[in-house]
XYZ file of C-alpha atoms in Angstrom:
532
model
C 17.895 46.108 -74.856
C 15.375 48.837 -74.689
C 14.922 51.058 -71.540
C 11.943 51.007 -69.771
C 10.635 53.470 -67.102
C 10.109 53.190 -63.479
C 9.225 56.187 -61.151
C 11.207 55.777 -57.925
C 8.471 57.278 -56.083
C 5.960 54.356 -56.468
C 7.266 52.118 -53.922
C 4.390 49.701 -52.935
C 2.725 47.146 -54.728
C 3.719 45.506 -58.253
C 4.381 48.287 -60.571
C 2.615 49.294 -63.862
C 4.911 49.163 -66.698
C 3.408 52.231 -68.345
C 4.029 54.276 -64.731
C 7.411 53.722 -64.025
C 11.126 54.241 -64.725
C 13.930 51.829 -64.358
C 17.570 51.055 -65.604
C 17.687 47.958 -68.240
C 17.584 44.723 -66.240
C 20.949 43.689 -67.195
C 22.737 46.588 -65.685
C 21.684 45.385 -62.217
C 21.954 41.224 -62.727
C 25.276 40.074 -61.652
C 26.749 36.698 -62.802
C 24.414 35.793 -65.421
C 23.688 36.540 -69.041
C 19.876 36.936 -69.720
C 20.409 36.487 -73.524
C 21.675 32.816 -73.061
C 19.005 31.354 -71.030
C 16.362 31.088 -73.951
C 18.871 30.014 -76.954
C 20.731 27.516 -74.641
C 17.614 26.153 -72.869
C 18.916 26.918 -69.370
C 17.296 26.684 -65.668
C 18.914 28.955 -63.660
C 18.512 30.837 -59.964
C 18.252 34.680 -59.087
C 18.611 35.305 -55.518
C 18.592 38.767 -53.583
C 17.398 40.366 -50.462
C 13.825 41.544 -49.896
C 13.050 44.661 -51.460
C 15.753 45.000 -54.000
C 13.557 44.855 -57.146
C 13.467 41.046 -57.941
C 9.714 41.190 -58.929
C 9.862 44.310 -60.768
C 12.896 42.894 -62.842
C 11.190 39.816 -63.387
C 8.193 41.392 -64.506
C 10.077 43.643 -66.791
C 11.826 40.887 -68.320
C 8.810 39.092 -68.857
C 7.368 41.894 -70.724
C 10.801 42.255 -72.934
C 10.584 38.581 -73.887
C 6.966 38.704 -74.866
C 7.434 41.891 -76.882
C 9.561 39.834 -79.227
C 8.744 36.671 -81.301
C 11.714 34.673 -79.819
C 9.826 32.920 -76.980
C 6.825 33.323 -74.585
C 7.427 34.249 -70.696
C 4.931 33.985 -67.772
C 5.904 35.205 -64.060
C 4.249 32.658 -61.625
C 4.555 33.688 -57.742
C 4.485 30.562 -55.204
C 3.965 32.829 -52.179
C 0.620 31.086 -51.570
C 2.571 27.853 -50.358
C 4.167 29.916 -47.401
C 3.615 27.651 -44.175
C 2.748 24.316 -46.417
C 5.499 22.042 -46.125
C 3.624 19.053 -47.179
C 3.904 18.217 -51.149
C 0.249 16.656 -51.067
C -1.091 20.193 -50.044
C 1.785 22.534 -51.696
C 1.996 21.133 -55.188
C -1.824 21.623 -55.993
C -1.350 25.206 -54.863
C 1.419 25.748 -57.204
C -0.530 24.246 -60.139
C -3.368 26.843 -59.036
C -0.746 29.522 -59.004
C 0.152 28.620 -62.591
C -3.271 28.851 -63.998
C -4.079 32.029 -62.167
C -0.860 33.926 -63.431
C -1.256 32.533 -66.883
C -5.070 33.988 -66.813
C -3.693 37.236 -65.417
C -0.941 37.451 -68.197
C -3.739 36.756 -70.972
C -2.209 33.423 -71.964
C -3.568 30.098 -72.627
C -4.813 28.545 -69.294
C -3.301 24.799 -68.662
C -5.475 22.197 -67.491
C -4.796 20.593 -64.128
C -4.815 16.716 -64.755
C -6.233 14.449 -62.349
C -2.853 12.882 -61.004
C -1.011 12.711 -57.852
C 0.780 15.436 -56.336
C 4.169 13.874 -57.107
C 3.325 14.429 -60.869
C 0.958 16.783 -61.106
C 3.145 20.035 -61.553
C 5.279 18.234 -64.332
C 2.037 17.313 -66.124
C 0.637 20.990 -65.842
C 3.864 22.569 -67.255
C 3.908 20.045 -70.109
C 0.400 20.772 -70.816
C 1.154 24.660 -70.656
C 4.321 24.300 -73.144
C 2.011 22.352 -75.644
C -0.334 25.674 -75.562
C 2.495 27.927 -76.086
C 3.800 26.001 -79.091
C 5.151 26.973 -81.639
C 6.861 29.488 -79.251
C 9.112 28.024 -76.503
C 7.921 28.797 -72.746
C 9.871 30.316 -70.118
C 8.614 30.236 -66.409
C 9.803 32.640 -64.138
C 8.916 31.474 -60.551
C 9.175 33.978 -57.842
C 9.165 33.776 -53.757
C 10.503 30.091 -53.984
C 12.089 30.638 -50.809
C 8.789 30.019 -49.153
C 8.747 26.632 -50.103
C 10.160 24.055 -47.428
C 10.475 20.590 -46.720
C 8.755 17.729 -48.907
C 7.111 20.567 -50.805
C 10.345 21.855 -51.824
C 11.909 18.546 -52.737
C 8.879 17.307 -54.787
C 8.855 20.854 -56.712
C 12.344 20.493 -57.606
C 12.290 16.823 -58.509
C 9.373 17.356 -61.033
C 11.175 20.108 -62.419
C 14.211 18.125 -63.157
C 11.999 15.213 -64.439
C 10.783 17.541 -67.034
C 14.320 18.918 -67.982
C 15.653 16.336 -70.018
C 12.528 16.583 -72.331
C 12.492 20.210 -72.556
C 11.788 21.782 -75.858
C 8.962 23.560 -77.721
C 5.422 22.065 -76.908
C 7.128 19.652 -74.441
C 8.089 21.366 -71.360
C 9.520 24.852 -70.476
C 12.857 25.439 -72.161
C 13.901 27.932 -69.366
C 12.902 27.982 -66.011
C 13.954 30.844 -63.077
C 13.762 30.092 -59.519
C 13.546 33.395 -57.522
C 13.735 34.285 -54.098
C 16.289 35.584 -51.193
C 18.538 32.714 -51.058
C 20.562 30.582 -53.631
C 19.030 26.999 -54.074
C 21.535 25.229 -52.347
C 20.308 26.786 -49.334
C 16.930 25.962 -49.998
C 17.630 22.211 -50.240
C 20.132 22.270 -47.229
C 17.630 23.669 -45.061
C 14.823 21.263 -46.270
C 17.579 18.369 -45.258
C 18.058 19.382 -41.724
C 21.148 21.244 -42.555
C 22.719 18.329 -44.561
C 24.834 20.064 -47.481
C 24.005 19.370 -50.925
C 25.385 16.438 -52.575
C 25.848 15.818 -56.398
C 22.475 13.829 -56.831
C 20.438 16.831 -55.368
C 16.938 17.484 -57.389
C 18.062 20.492 -59.007
C 21.554 19.622 -60.121
C 20.407 20.766 -63.666
C 20.774 24.472 -62.427
C 23.007 26.402 -64.782
C 23.662 29.860 -63.317
C 23.184 31.780 -59.875
C 22.834 35.412 -60.456
C 22.084 38.343 -58.021
C 20.602 41.765 -58.207
C 22.984 44.480 -57.508
C 22.175 47.384 -55.208
C 22.197 50.904 -56.948
C 25.457 52.532 -57.751
C 25.819 56.319 -56.822
C 25.656 57.228 -60.701
C 22.706 55.082 -60.721
C 20.797 57.077 -57.979
C 21.772 60.231 -59.759
C 20.152 58.677 -63.213
C 17.021 57.921 -61.501
C 16.509 61.283 -60.207
C 17.520 62.972 -63.584
C 14.558 61.209 -64.948
C 12.209 63.419 -62.645
C 14.209 66.359 -63.550
C 13.362 65.714 -67.244
C 9.758 65.232 -66.512
C 9.213 68.084 -63.874
C 12.285 70.555 -63.954
C 12.830 69.409 -60.074
C 16.535 69.465 -59.219
C 18.552 67.756 -56.281
C 21.552 69.185 -54.837
C 24.953 67.315 -55.047
C 25.041 66.993 -51.509
C 21.516 65.385 -51.103
C 22.535 62.806 -53.620
C 25.778 61.775 -51.771
C 23.359 61.488 -48.428
C 20.948 59.215 -50.234
C 23.807 56.856 -51.167
C 25.609 57.276 -48.036
C 22.452 56.604 -45.908
C 20.862 53.762 -48.160
C 24.481 52.255 -49.999
C 22.269 51.960 -52.866
C 19.522 49.653 -51.431
C 16.660 49.969 -53.870
C 13.854 50.599 -51.487
C 15.501 52.819 -49.475
C 16.625 55.131 -52.352
C 13.044 54.723 -53.557
C 11.433 55.763 -50.150
C 13.810 58.368 -49.435
C 12.955 60.285 -52.829
C 9.163 59.502 -52.609
C 9.017 61.125 -49.225
C 11.385 64.167 -50.119
C 9.482 64.900 -53.389
C 5.860 63.868 -52.526
C 5.575 64.594 -48.531
C 7.970 66.815 -47.539
C 7.656 68.940 -50.681
C 4.513 69.218 -52.581
C 4.242 66.585 -55.247
C 3.930 69.379 -57.871
C 6.708 71.197 -56.452
C 9.667 72.211 -58.369
C 11.847 73.579 -55.200
C 15.094 71.769 -55.223
C 15.655 68.842 -53.146
C 18.311 69.534 -50.556
C 20.142 67.543 -48.129
C 17.846 68.737 -45.133
C 14.985 67.397 -47.177
C 16.441 63.970 -47.108
C 17.501 63.839 -43.717
C 13.661 64.753 -42.835
C 12.500 62.041 -45.076
C 14.983 59.651 -43.468
C 13.742 60.464 -40.004
C 9.851 60.283 -41.203
C 10.748 56.784 -42.653
C 12.074 55.221 -39.751
C 9.555 56.524 -37.179
C 6.563 55.577 -39.650
C 8.102 51.818 -39.503
C 7.257 51.154 -42.908
C 6.746 47.732 -44.214
C 10.162 46.833 -45.151
C 11.671 48.311 -41.938
C 8.754 46.580 -39.968
C 9.809 43.597 -41.300
C 13.571 44.270 -40.657
C 12.542 44.635 -36.960
C 10.681 41.491 -36.716
C 13.553 39.531 -37.745
C 15.894 40.424 -35.027
C 13.664 38.256 -32.933
C 15.449 35.397 -34.903
C 18.051 33.967 -32.495
C 20.413 33.383 -35.333
C 20.332 37.107 -36.557
C 20.383 38.270 -32.911
C 23.718 36.273 -32.411
C 25.374 38.200 -35.397
C 23.945 41.602 -34.465
C 25.487 41.191 -31.230
C 28.723 40.522 -32.395
C 28.533 43.459 -34.733
C 27.404 46.008 -32.096
C 29.833 44.985 -29.505
C 32.800 44.946 -32.033
C 34.535 42.005 -30.708
C 36.558 40.075 -32.734
C 34.851 36.421 -33.719
C 36.911 34.379 -36.153
C 33.439 31.964 -36.413
C 30.987 34.725 -37.133
C 31.508 34.910 -41.099
C 31.609 31.067 -41.351
C 28.511 30.299 -39.590
C 24.818 29.745 -40.890
C 23.566 32.871 -39.311
C 25.748 35.049 -40.739
C 24.854 33.658 -44.252
C 21.211 34.223 -43.471
C 21.937 37.708 -42.629
C 24.102 38.378 -45.866
C 21.079 36.720 -47.809
C 18.538 39.004 -46.113
C 20.632 41.749 -46.938
C 21.048 42.866 -43.322
C 24.809 42.587 -43.469
C 27.744 43.066 -46.112
C 31.484 43.068 -45.896
C 32.848 46.567 -45.327
C 36.753 47.383 -45.507
C 37.021 43.519 -44.826
C 34.813 43.344 -41.709
C 31.313 42.348 -41.532
C 28.898 45.201 -40.832
C 25.355 46.301 -40.850
C 24.579 46.717 -44.603
C 23.842 50.576 -44.519
C 23.279 53.480 -42.008
C 19.725 53.221 -41.912
C 19.414 49.531 -41.193
C 22.077 50.611 -38.315
C 19.631 53.137 -37.062
C 16.678 50.758 -37.194
C 18.243 48.122 -35.751
C 19.396 50.033 -32.766
C 16.286 51.772 -32.119
C 14.446 48.705 -32.369
C 16.380 46.689 -29.834
C 16.444 49.369 -27.400
C 12.922 50.688 -27.766
C 11.417 48.903 -24.470
C 14.648 49.855 -22.520
C 14.124 53.358 -23.516
C 10.707 53.475 -22.453
C 11.561 51.939 -19.024
C 13.990 54.843 -18.663
C 12.314 57.741 -16.510
C 12.026 61.033 -18.321
C 15.243 63.135 -17.086
C 14.622 65.644 -14.288
C 18.429 67.026 -14.360
C 19.342 69.958 -16.241
C 20.713 68.412 -19.223
C 20.800 71.690 -21.589
C 23.363 74.453 -21.605
C 22.131 78.206 -21.724
C 22.607 78.239 -25.297
C 20.419 75.188 -26.068
C 23.156 72.554 -26.744
C 23.292 69.290 -24.924
C 25.162 69.210 -21.621
C 26.931 66.095 -22.379
C 29.038 66.298 -18.997
C 25.947 66.195 -17.013
C 23.924 63.579 -18.935
C 26.865 61.156 -18.806
C 27.455 61.769 -15.190
C 23.737 60.876 -14.667
C 24.216 57.871 -17.031
C 27.134 56.557 -14.727
C 24.711 56.847 -11.998
C 22.036 55.025 -13.326
C 24.546 52.261 -14.747
C 25.463 51.963 -11.158
C 21.963 51.479 -9.719
C 20.163 49.556 -12.504
C 22.688 47.724 -14.791
C 22.852 44.640 -12.561
C 19.337 43.899 -12.618
C 18.231 45.143 -15.907
C 21.203 42.883 -17.486
C 19.375 39.791 -16.227
C 16.325 40.634 -18.045
C 18.191 41.473 -21.485
C 18.265 39.437 -24.635
C 21.491 40.793 -25.731
C 23.956 40.286 -22.867
C 27.084 41.025 -24.663
C 25.955 43.960 -25.956
C 23.937 45.090 -22.975
C 26.237 48.195 -22.093
C 26.122 49.542 -25.701
C 22.285 49.122 -25.961
C 21.721 50.740 -22.310
C 23.754 53.856 -23.246
C 22.164 54.066 -26.800
C 18.678 53.783 -24.869
C 19.763 56.400 -22.649
C 20.836 58.909 -25.305
C 17.745 58.484 -27.229
C 15.397 59.062 -24.320
C 17.016 62.682 -24.261
C 17.578 63.562 -27.736
C 14.555 62.098 -29.508
C 12.924 64.533 -31.445
C 15.527 67.244 -30.989
C 18.642 65.644 -32.081
C 20.290 62.664 -33.839
C 22.728 59.757 -33.242
C 25.246 58.578 -36.165
C 26.293 55.216 -35.091
C 28.928 53.171 -36.376
C 29.312 49.367 -35.559
C 31.098 46.447 -37.163
C 32.798 43.343 -36.342
C 36.648 43.112 -35.113
C 36.618 47.075 -34.377
C 36.635 46.458 -30.972
C 34.187 49.432 -30.171
C 31.342 51.123 -31.110
C 31.448 54.793 -32.121
C 28.542 57.201 -31.608
C 28.054 60.743 -33.017
C 25.500 62.800 -31.197
C 24.330 66.230 -32.535
C 21.835 68.531 -30.556
C 20.945 71.801 -31.680
C 23.857 72.068 -34.004
C 26.666 70.892 -31.523
C 28.303 67.563 -31.670
C 29.593 65.117 -29.296
C 31.672 61.996 -30.092
C 31.311 59.041 -27.879
C 33.581 55.828 -28.089
C 32.275 52.816 -25.869
C 35.075 49.946 -25.374
C 34.807 46.873 -23.128
C 37.149 45.882 -20.443
C 37.579 42.140 -20.625
C 39.472 39.386 -18.543
C 43.144 39.642 -19.082
C 43.395 43.195 -19.674
C 43.561 46.303 -17.492
C 41.890 49.692 -17.427
C 44.983 51.672 -18.489
C 45.639 49.291 -21.667
C 42.140 49.836 -22.980
C 42.311 53.384 -22.059
C 45.082 53.801 -24.361
C 44.045 51.779 -27.277
C 40.468 53.709 -27.099
C 42.071 57.350 -26.869
C 43.828 56.425 -30.148
C 40.584 55.098 -31.835
C 38.418 58.076 -30.385
C 40.888 60.612 -31.875
C 40.796 58.681 -34.967
C 36.757 58.712 -35.410
C 36.639 62.049 -34.395
C 39.285 63.162 -37.112
C 37.386 60.880 -39.773
C 33.794 62.411 -39.042
C 35.265 66.096 -38.934
C 38.321 65.962 -41.073
C 41.178 68.518 -40.017
C 41.445 71.456 -42.297
C 44.344 74.044 -42.208
C 43.356 77.453 -40.662
C 44.391 80.724 -42.329
C 47.474 80.530 -40.117
C 49.347 77.702 -41.830
C 51.355 76.945 -38.313
C 48.270 75.517 -36.788
C 45.102 73.845 -37.390
C 41.486 74.510 -36.594
C 39.988 72.724 -33.476
C 37.424 69.894 -33.675
C 34.148 71.148 -33.434
C 33.137 68.374 -31.361
C 33.645 67.256 -27.625
C 34.996 63.727 -27.331
C 34.051 61.004 -24.741
C 35.496 57.240 -24.019
C 33.245 55.184 -22.140
C 34.971 51.807 -20.791
C 32.696 49.094 -19.517
C 34.273 46.816 -16.960
C 32.971 43.108 -18.151
C 35.618 41.212 -16.099
C 34.111 38.595 -13.809
C 36.266 40.168 -10.979
C 35.663 43.618 -11.414
C 36.509 45.856 -8.666
C 33.787 47.601 -6.312
C 31.742 50.361 -7.707
C 33.711 53.345 -6.065
C 36.889 52.098 -7.741
C 35.123 51.003 -11.079
C 33.397 54.683 -11.650
C 35.959 56.933 -12.961
C 36.001 60.252 -14.638
C 39.226 61.302 -16.111
C 39.839 64.468 -18.104
C 42.553 64.330 -20.846
C 43.764 67.266 -23.023
C 40.933 66.371 -25.540
C 38.780 63.487 -24.364
C 36.741 62.730 -21.161
C 37.403 59.311 -20.243
C 34.510 57.627 -17.931
C 34.869 53.979 -16.247
C 31.676 52.116 -15.636
């Protein structure tokens, strides 16, 4: 299969095939075999999260097919049906989309017969296949996940009606349905949560495939195409950081490279891209709330997504989490993944966006700090900051918690809002949270100095000493993973960690003691422990 180009720094809108670089489609398609679909006359589903390159992939494959003599293919988006659940309204809109996209693709435009919506789509696809003869017709329906209710069922039934008689000049020999979710999820949703049965209106589906994220070597290959064009290099540390922050999510990779090469550096610059350029690009991207990240933030208002995020932030084990529909929705949206056997937010940038979004209003309600929170060398006085947080927690937490959306994660979110209020613009916070960890880890950098913070919850049935012992071990483990210990020149000892460590334990027991007993400040050899 011939490789086509897709420049990583063009990330908005449909791509122009002459102006872009990309990997061959089959290199990112998981679970399917493209060459089978035409010859075996298969109908199939492609599902992947938003902004993973589905539309670019479809249009690339359409051009691939149409450049040969085997078949003719057309991309059709049904996005204009969003919010139209009635078949009587949606099917004519889909038929109009078929005509518009065929015209855009310089193909013969099929006529819309004067039929009822229940047969109109079947009719126009039959007419379209006749116009394309003697070549077989392949139709790539994109944004199918916007269809719902009767509109979705009618759409699928008409495709099934044409399936048995498909063939050259009769009906499309192959149809792809493309969206964020697998087809069985659409049907289940349209039936009010009732699982799909063998008589479902699209049991003719052969395969379900998904687009993979970029691997680390894919990211390197993408930038190497720019290097070949302009001579601009990128350091290995910068490439590693792009992968670490994005986990290969295509839109994030594209956006980081675009900002680093065209905004932070001049678009014509050949200066090497360093990790500092990528870090600045990351911060700009998050603060700019670009469309994809803004859509991500909007989804946090969904109660189903909120329930999953709360479990991840608190780290509390939940045996029902991964089995529920909310978790599957988050997986389909690309918000969460399975990391080392535990559910987790899909990548560090999503973790940052989610944390900032759900703490934004709280952060704005926290008064500007008036105490001295910087040391004479310009680094953060974390002891002073956390003593102020303890006082703030005592004075405000009970009232503020009554107004919170995320009750279980309230301590974590208020702490993050408090830290963000101080460090915003001058430092950064690295966040680690995933289900079943039993805690949340924070690493706060300010003017080059690091502070490690671990958050634990004291639940009913446990005592402070037990939770502290567990938390001390976890805090040291996180510190050592964040700053691996290296032997010093003296082989008999090791270098000290460059970070101060803190363990915050929030008492969430219904019968928790009064504030004087609850507030603690305990200094061990390596960690400061706070009771809240």
